[in-house]
């Protein structure tokens, strides 16, 4: 039976990711209701995706109180995630909440506890984990060919939220509503990806986070050095002044390195070194190009969530995982403010 879905928040992510990937999975998903505090936006979205017979509501409680809904998509600004996710849990609906899970540790705990007490899934839509290039990277790392990983690096950047939102950056540049700028908006994608690819946890961070160019009161660039709990080194950058868009990672191990580049010419390549007795490991043994699957990060994440609900299988990216990534970002902001290393709490 198809998962009966209510979509709360009918802005850009709903238009670009949720609805296209709900309507292309008709056998698994049925959109029953669209909700936006600006009711016309929900109506326009129903029209755009030819969703005949779908209900349009303004108040999210009118979605969660319905008995004919199994799951909700929480696609609202970051500061609203907590209120709606907790309400949806209490109404016993499964939840796919957009990244970042929320903007404070207290709110994240509230969301996690509510979902656990209700016995519903709380999946955080950290879409970079679902990009086929990154799925291929993780699969390659799992073969163990790189040997022990000692350094991970990443960079994510785009031109800024005003281009995403069509000329008005809106709530993205209001710290009370967003939790910050580029660091929480896109930095969390990269940090979460590095945690997942390496299978390691960050112990402490030292960050430089600034507004270099944009006329916004939030950061547009950030650079974070990390120490992982096992001593691994890490570094990532998040930027709203990068043109064109890019998402890059470098994973270094004893036997070689794996590089991924979305927006570059080689999406994924593992360069293995001539490691062995009497050999010079500065030399290239071979380049391995792992096979990359189909779909996009958005498509794969949304279909995965629907499959989890259908099969009653707990998502691997849950509230706890989302909260761990958010905690690193909050520590990075604290470090940049203090000008010191900060432990991840
Ligand atoms: N996974 C990704 O790659 C990705 C990309 C972009 C945005 N996002 C995330 O998606 C979420 C939404 O971002 P967006 O770009 O769609 O923002 P947006 O401003 O385009 O859309 C948000 C919508 O929520 C509505 N809204 C606000 N408060 C509401 C409430 N209480 N009840 C119902 N509707 C309400 C607004 O009217 C607006 O239409 C954010 O958390 C953002 O970080 C994720």
Short mmCIF file of C-alpha atoms and ligand atoms in Angstrom, two decimals:
data_model
loop_
_atom_site.label_atom_id
_atom_site.label_comp_id
_atom_site.label_asym_id
_atom_site.label_seq_id
_atom_site.Cartn_x
_atom_site.Cartn_y
_atom_site.Cartn_z
CA UNK A 1 0.00 0.00 0.00
CA UNK A 2 1.22 3.50 -0.79
CA UNK A 3 2.46 5.67 2.08
CA UNK A 4 -0.09 8.45 2.65
CA UNK A 5 1.85 11.71 2.94
CA UNK A 6 1.23 15.24 4.16
CA UNK A 7 3.77 17.86 3.05
CA UNK A 8 4.19 20.77 5.46
CA UNK A 9 5.87 23.85 3.99
CA UNK A 10 5.46 24.48 0.25
CA UNK A 11 8.58 26.46 -0.59
CA UNK A 12 11.65 25.64 -2.67
CA UNK A 13 12.61 22.24 -1.29
CA UNK A 14 9.05 21.00 -1.75
CA UNK A 15 8.99 22.32 -5.30
CA UNK A 16 12.44 21.06 -6.31
CA UNK A 17 12.83 17.85 -4.30
CA UNK A 18 9.81 16.51 -2.41
CA UNK A 19 6.97 16.75 -4.89
CA UNK A 20 8.95 15.72 -8.00
CA UNK A 21 10.12 12.62 -6.13
CA UNK A 22 6.77 11.84 -4.55
CA UNK A 23 4.93 12.01 -7.86
CA UNK A 24 7.56 9.85 -9.61
CA UNK A 25 7.02 7.12 -6.96
CA UNK A 26 3.24 6.88 -7.30
CA UNK A 27 3.10 3.18 -6.44
CA UNK A 28 4.75 3.93 -3.08
CA UNK A 29 3.41 7.39 -2.20
CA UNK A 30 0.11 9.21 -2.20
CA UNK A 31 0.10 12.93 -1.40
CA UNK A 32 -3.07 13.60 0.59
CA UNK A 33 -2.53 17.13 1.84
CA UNK A 34 -0.31 20.15 1.23
CA UNK A 35 0.16 22.72 3.99
CA UNK A 36 1.68 26.17 4.04
CA UNK A 37 1.18 29.05 6.42
CA UNK A 38 0.72 31.04 3.19
CA UNK A 39 -2.16 28.95 1.89
CA UNK A 40 -1.82 30.09 -1.73
CA UNK A 41 1.68 28.56 -1.90
CA UNK A 42 0.19 25.14 -1.13
CA UNK A 43 -2.54 25.72 -3.72
CA UNK A 44 -0.01 26.76 -6.37
CA UNK A 45 2.07 23.67 -5.66
CA UNK A 46 -0.96 21.38 -6.07
CA UNK A 47 -1.62 23.01 -9.42
CA UNK A 48 2.00 22.84 -10.57
CA UNK A 49 2.22 19.10 -9.87
CA UNK A 50 -1.35 18.40 -11.07
CA UNK A 51 -2.28 16.94 -7.67
CA UNK A 52 -6.02 16.70 -8.16
CA UNK A 53 -8.09 16.04 -5.04
CA UNK A 54 -5.28 16.92 -2.64
CA UNK A 55 -6.40 18.98 0.38
CA UNK A 56 -4.89 22.41 0.99
CA UNK A 57 -4.49 23.64 4.57
CA UNK A 58 -2.78 26.48 6.40
CA UNK A 59 -2.31 25.02 9.89
CA UNK A 60 0.09 22.04 10.22
CA UNK A 61 -2.10 20.55 12.98
CA UNK A 62 -4.77 19.98 10.32
CA UNK A 63 -2.27 17.62 8.69
CA UNK A 64 -1.09 15.71 11.75
CA UNK A 65 -4.59 15.24 13.23
CA UNK A 66 -5.81 13.32 10.16
CA UNK A 67 -6.25 9.58 10.44
CA UNK A 68 -5.54 9.04 6.71
CA UNK A 69 -1.90 10.20 6.91
CA UNK A 70 1.05 7.87 7.65
CA UNK A 71 3.94 10.31 7.31
CA UNK A 72 4.74 13.99 7.11
CA UNK A 73 7.49 15.86 5.29
CA UNK A 74 8.67 18.78 7.45
CA UNK A 75 9.89 21.29 4.85
CA UNK A 76 9.70 24.52 6.82
CA UNK A 77 12.41 26.96 8.00
CA UNK A 78 14.87 25.44 10.47
CA UNK A 79 13.43 27.03 13.64
CA UNK A 80 9.98 25.48 12.95
CA UNK A 81 11.27 21.89 12.62
CA UNK A 82 11.01 21.17 16.35
CA UNK A 83 7.41 22.30 16.86
CA UNK A 84 6.06 20.36 13.88
CA UNK A 85 8.17 17.22 14.35
CA UNK A 86 7.16 16.96 18.02
CA UNK A 87 3.49 17.53 17.11
CA UNK A 88 3.68 14.92 14.34
CA UNK A 89 5.27 12.38 16.72
CA UNK A 90 2.50 12.91 19.26
CA UNK A 91 -0.01 12.27 16.47
CA UNK A 92 1.91 9.04 15.64
CA UNK A 93 3.07 10.08 12.17
CA UNK A 94 6.44 9.11 10.73
CA UNK A 95 8.60 12.13 9.96
CA UNK A 96 11.04 13.12 7.25
CA UNK A 97 12.51 16.39 8.50
CA UNK A 98 14.79 18.54 6.37
CA UNK A 99 18.40 19.22 7.37
CA UNK A 100 19.57 20.60 9.74
CA UNK A 101 17.52 18.61 12.23
CA UNK A 102 16.98 21.88 14.13
CA UNK A 103 19.04 24.71 15.60
CA UNK A 104 19.70 23.80 19.25
CA UNK A 105 20.67 20.73 21.27
CA UNK A 106 17.61 21.14 23.47
CA UNK A 107 15.27 21.18 20.47
CA UNK A 108 16.97 18.14 18.93
CA UNK A 109 16.58 16.17 22.17
CA UNK A 110 12.92 17.17 22.34
CA UNK A 111 12.37 15.86 18.79
CA UNK A 112 14.27 12.62 19.39
CA UNK A 113 12.47 11.89 22.68
CA UNK A 114 9.06 12.62 21.16
CA UNK A 115 9.67 10.25 18.22
CA UNK A 116 11.06 7.53 20.48
CA UNK A 117 8.14 7.78 22.93
CA UNK A 118 5.65 7.61 20.07
CA UNK A 119 7.44 4.75 18.29
CA UNK A 120 7.64 6.65 14.98
CA UNK A 121 10.57 7.14 12.59
CA UNK A 122 12.33 10.51 12.62
CA UNK A 123 14.54 10.59 9.53
CA UNK A 124 16.72 13.65 8.87
CA UNK A 125 17.06 14.48 5.20
CA UNK A 126 20.86 14.73 4.96
CA UNK A 127 20.74 14.26 1.22
CA UNK A 128 24.49 14.14 0.52
CA UNK A 129 24.58 10.63 2.00
CA UNK A 130 22.17 9.57 -0.74
CA UNK A 131 23.95 11.10 -3.72
CA UNK A 132 25.00 8.15 -5.94
CA UNK A 133 28.62 9.42 -6.03
CA UNK A 134 28.79 9.46 -2.24
CA UNK A 135 27.08 6.07 -1.98
CA UNK A 136 29.76 4.70 -4.34
CA UNK A 137 32.45 6.34 -2.16
CA UNK A 138 31.13 4.75 1.00
CA UNK A 139 30.94 1.35 -0.72
CA UNK A 140 34.56 1.70 -1.87
CA UNK A 141 35.74 2.73 1.62
CA UNK A 142 33.95 -0.31 3.06
CA UNK A 143 36.11 -2.61 0.89
CA UNK A 144 39.04 -1.56 3.12
CA UNK A 145 41.31 -1.02 0.07
CA UNK A 146 42.42 2.42 1.34
CA UNK A 147 43.67 0.88 4.57
CA UNK A 148 43.37 2.85 7.79
CA UNK A 149 41.96 6.34 7.15
CA UNK A 150 44.04 9.11 8.70
CA UNK A 151 42.67 12.33 7.15
CA UNK A 152 39.31 13.45 5.71
CA UNK A 153 38.60 16.72 3.96
CA UNK A 154 35.60 18.27 2.27
CA UNK A 155 34.31 21.40 0.66
CA UNK A 156 30.77 22.44 -0.23
CA UNK A 157 29.80 25.71 -1.80
CA UNK A 158 27.20 27.47 -3.88
CA UNK A 159 26.42 31.01 -4.89
CA UNK A 160 24.14 31.75 -1.93
CA UNK A 161 20.54 31.30 -0.78
CA UNK A 162 19.29 34.27 -2.79
CA UNK A 163 19.82 32.20 -5.96
CA UNK A 164 18.05 29.18 -4.47
CA UNK A 165 15.14 31.26 -3.22
CA UNK A 166 14.84 33.31 -6.40
CA UNK A 167 16.30 36.68 -5.50
CA UNK A 168 15.38 36.91 -1.82
CA UNK A 169 17.37 35.03 0.80
CA UNK A 170 14.40 35.30 3.24
CA UNK A 171 14.75 33.44 6.56
CA UNK A 172 18.15 31.93 5.57
CA UNK A 173 19.95 35.13 6.68
CA UNK A 174 18.11 35.55 10.00
CA UNK A 175 20.09 33.68 12.66
CA UNK A 176 17.06 33.33 14.98
CA UNK A 177 15.20 31.45 12.24
CA UNK A 178 18.05 29.59 10.54
CA UNK A 179 20.62 29.04 13.30
CA UNK A 180 23.30 30.72 11.16
CA UNK A 181 24.47 31.11 7.57
CA UNK A 182 26.54 28.95 5.22
CA UNK A 183 28.02 26.88 8.06
CA UNK A 184 24.70 25.47 9.27
CA UNK A 185 23.01 25.56 5.87
CA UNK A 186 25.58 23.74 3.74
CA UNK A 187 28.39 23.03 6.22
CA UNK A 188 26.14 20.49 7.91
CA UNK A 189 25.82 18.61 4.60
CA UNK A 190 29.61 18.25 4.31
CA UNK A 191 30.27 17.49 7.95
CA UNK A 192 27.53 14.87 8.01
CA UNK A 193 28.95 13.35 4.83
CA UNK A 194 32.49 13.16 6.27
CA UNK A 195 31.17 11.54 9.48
CA UNK A 196 29.28 8.98 7.43
CA UNK A 197 32.05 8.23 4.90
CA UNK A 198 34.71 7.81 7.57
CA UNK A 199 32.51 6.14 10.18
CA UNK A 200 34.26 8.36 12.74
CA UNK A 201 33.06 10.89 15.32
CA UNK A 202 34.39 14.41 15.80
CA UNK A 203 35.84 15.15 19.24
CA UNK A 204 36.78 18.84 18.89
CA UNK A 205 36.89 21.65 16.37
CA UNK A 206 38.67 24.92 15.68
CA UNK A 207 36.80 27.19 13.26
CA UNK A 208 37.07 30.42 11.33
CA UNK A 209 33.57 31.55 10.31
CA UNK A 210 32.96 34.95 8.72
CA UNK A 211 30.85 37.05 6.38
CA UNK A 212 33.26 37.80 3.55
CA UNK A 213 31.03 39.18 0.85
CA UNK A 214 27.26 39.04 1.28
CA UNK A 215 25.23 41.89 2.70
CA UNK A 216 23.75 39.44 5.25
CA UNK A 217 24.07 39.44 9.07
CA UNK A 218 25.06 35.73 8.97
CA UNK A 219 28.24 33.95 7.85
CA UNK A 220 28.82 33.26 4.16
CA UNK A 221 32.07 31.26 4.57
CA UNK A 222 33.55 28.94 7.15
CA UNK A 223 36.56 26.70 7.56
CA UNK A 224 36.73 24.08 10.30
CA UNK A 225 39.65 21.93 11.50
CA UNK A 226 38.57 18.76 13.27
CA UNK A 227 40.10 16.18 15.57
CA UNK A 228 38.24 12.88 15.52
CA UNK A 229 37.95 10.72 18.63
CA UNK A 230 40.48 8.21 17.20
CA UNK A 231 43.00 10.96 16.36
CA UNK A 232 42.11 11.21 12.65
CA UNK A 233 42.59 14.71 11.21
CA UNK A 234 39.80 16.48 9.37
CA UNK A 235 38.97 19.74 7.69
CA UNK A 236 35.97 21.12 5.83
CA UNK A 237 34.82 24.35 4.23
CA UNK A 238 31.33 25.71 3.69
CA UNK A 239 30.66 28.59 1.36
CA UNK A 240 27.89 30.75 -0.04
CA UNK A 241 30.31 32.53 -2.39
CA UNK A 242 31.38 29.60 -4.57
CA UNK A 243 30.51 29.70 -8.26
CA UNK A 244 29.75 27.29 -9.77
CA UNK A 245 28.32 24.90 -7.18
CA UNK A 246 30.68 22.19 -5.88
CA UNK A 247 30.77 19.34 -3.39
CA UNK A 248 34.19 17.72 -2.95
CA UNK A 249 35.75 15.21 -0.58
CA UNK A 250 39.22 13.73 -0.11
CA UNK A 251 39.66 10.62 2.01
CA UNK A 252 43.27 9.62 2.73
CA UNK A 253 44.31 6.14 3.83
CA UNK A 254 47.50 4.11 4.20
CA UNK A 255 47.30 2.75 0.63
CA UNK A 256 45.91 5.65 -1.37
CA UNK A 257 43.25 8.31 -1.54
CA UNK A 258 39.65 8.62 -2.69
CA UNK A 259 38.43 11.89 -4.22
CA UNK A 260 34.86 12.79 -5.06
CA UNK A 261 33.84 15.89 -6.94
CA UNK A 262 30.30 16.88 -7.80
CA UNK A 263 30.54 19.78 -10.18
CA UNK A 264 34.05 18.72 -11.34
CA UNK A 265 35.11 16.49 -14.27
CA UNK A 266 35.86 13.28 -12.36
CA UNK A 267 32.96 12.54 -9.98
CA UNK A 268 34.88 9.79 -8.18
CA UNK A 269 38.33 8.25 -8.40
CA UNK A 270 40.41 6.19 -6.01
CA UNK A 271 44.15 6.63 -6.61
CA UNK A 272 46.01 3.69 -5.18
CA UNK A 273 49.74 4.03 -4.42
CA UNK A 274 52.57 1.55 -4.98
CA UNK A 275 52.70 0.55 -1.33
CA UNK A 276 54.88 -2.41 -0.34
CA UNK A 277 58.35 -3.39 0.73
CA UNK A 278 61.04 -1.49 -1.19
CA UNK A 279 58.50 0.49 -3.25
CA UNK A 280 58.05 4.25 -3.46
CA UNK A 281 54.47 4.99 -2.35
CA UNK A 282 54.67 8.43 -4.00
CA UNK A 283 53.97 6.63 -7.27
CA UNK A 284 50.57 5.79 -8.64
CA UNK A 285 49.78 2.08 -8.85
CA UNK A 286 46.35 2.48 -10.46
CA UNK A 287 43.29 4.72 -10.62
CA UNK A 288 40.09 2.88 -9.75
CA UNK A 289 36.80 4.41 -10.83
CA UNK A 290 34.01 2.91 -8.70
CA UNK A 291 30.65 2.38 -10.35
CA UNK A 292 28.11 5.12 -9.62
CA UNK A 293 24.41 4.28 -9.34
CA UNK A 294 21.42 6.24 -10.58
CA UNK A 295 19.12 8.92 -9.18
CA UNK A 296 19.95 12.03 -7.19
CA UNK A 297 20.53 12.59 -3.48
CA UNK A 298 17.03 14.01 -3.14
CA UNK A 299 15.35 11.23 -5.09
CA UNK A 300 17.21 8.45 -3.29
CA UNK A 301 16.61 9.95 0.19
CA UNK A 302 12.89 10.42 -0.37
CA UNK A 303 12.36 6.98 -1.90
CA UNK A 304 14.43 5.40 0.91
CA UNK A 305 12.23 7.07 3.56
CA UNK A 306 9.04 5.85 1.84
CA UNK A 307 10.50 2.33 1.65
CA UNK A 308 11.38 2.46 5.37
CA UNK A 309 7.78 3.38 6.23
CA UNK A 310 6.34 0.71 3.89
CA UNK A 311 8.65 -2.01 5.22
CA UNK A 312 8.61 -0.78 8.85
CA UNK A 313 12.43 -0.56 8.76
CA UNK A 314 14.16 2.11 10.88
CA UNK A 315 16.06 4.68 8.74
CA UNK A 316 19.84 4.67 9.22
CA UNK A 317 19.90 8.47 9.33
CA UNK A 318 17.71 9.15 12.33
CA UNK A 319 17.29 11.94 14.89
CA UNK A 320 20.37 10.92 16.87
CA UNK A 321 22.54 11.01 13.73
CA UNK A 322 21.11 14.38 12.70
CA UNK A 323 21.74 15.74 16.21
CA UNK A 324 25.37 14.54 16.19
CA UNK A 325 26.05 16.46 12.98
CA UNK A 326 24.27 19.56 14.29
CA UNK A 327 26.34 19.40 17.51
CA UNK A 328 29.58 19.67 15.49
CA UNK A 329 28.25 22.73 13.66
CA UNK A 330 27.20 24.39 16.93
CA UNK A 331 30.68 23.67 18.34
CA UNK A 332 32.21 25.26 15.21
CA UNK A 333 30.20 28.46 15.74
CA UNK A 334 31.26 28.53 19.40
CA UNK A 335 34.90 28.00 18.42
CA UNK A 336 34.81 30.83 15.88
CA UNK A 337 33.33 33.15 18.50
CA UNK A 338 35.86 32.22 21.19
CA UNK A 339 38.85 31.85 18.87
CA UNK A 340 39.69 28.53 20.51
CA UNK A 341 39.32 24.76 20.12
CA UNK A 342 35.90 23.61 21.39
CA UNK A 343 34.87 20.08 22.37
CA UNK A 344 31.76 18.71 20.67
CA UNK A 345 28.98 18.36 23.26
N1 LIG B 1 18.32 18.79 1.63
C1 LIG B 1 18.63 19.85 0.90
O1 LIG B 1 19.44 19.77 -0.01
C2 LIG B 1 17.97 21.18 1.20
C3 LIG B 1 18.06 22.20 0.26
C4 LIG B 1 17.41 23.41 0.56
C5 LIG B 1 16.70 23.56 1.75
N2 LIG B 1 16.64 22.55 2.64
C6 LIG B 1 15.92 22.69 3.91
O2 LIG B 1 14.51 22.66 3.67
C7 LIG B 1 13.82 23.47 4.62
C8 LIG B 1 12.94 24.47 3.88
O3 LIG B 1 13.76 25.27 3.02
P1 LIG B 1 13.19 25.96 1.70
O4 LIG B 1 14.35 26.33 0.89
O5 LIG B 1 12.11 25.14 1.11
O6 LIG B 1 12.56 27.28 2.35
P2 LIG B 1 11.39 28.19 1.74
O7 LIG B 1 11.42 29.47 2.48
O8 LIG B 1 11.45 28.20 0.25
O9 LIG B 1 10.07 27.37 2.14
C9 LIG B 1 9.60 27.24 3.46
C10 LIG B 1 8.08 27.25 3.44
O10 LIG B 1 7.59 26.97 4.74
C11 LIG B 1 6.44 27.79 4.97
N3 LIG B 1 6.22 27.88 6.41
C12 LIG B 1 6.90 28.62 7.33
N4 LIG B 1 6.40 28.40 8.57
C13 LIG B 1 5.40 27.49 8.44
C14 LIG B 1 4.52 26.87 9.35
N5 LIG B 1 4.55 27.12 10.67
N6 LIG B 1 3.59 26.00 8.87
C15 LIG B 1 3.52 25.73 7.53
N7 LIG B 1 4.34 26.32 6.62
C16 LIG B 1 5.27 27.16 7.07
C17 LIG B 1 6.79 29.11 4.30
O11 LIG B 1 5.63 29.90 4.02
C18 LIG B 1 7.49 28.63 3.03
O12 LIG B 1 6.60 28.46 1.95
C19 LIG B 1 14.92 24.11 5.47
O13 LIG B 1 15.06 23.40 6.65
C20 LIG B 1 16.17 24.01 4.61
O14 LIG B 1 17.37 23.96 5.37
C21 LIG B 1 17.25 21.36 2.37
#
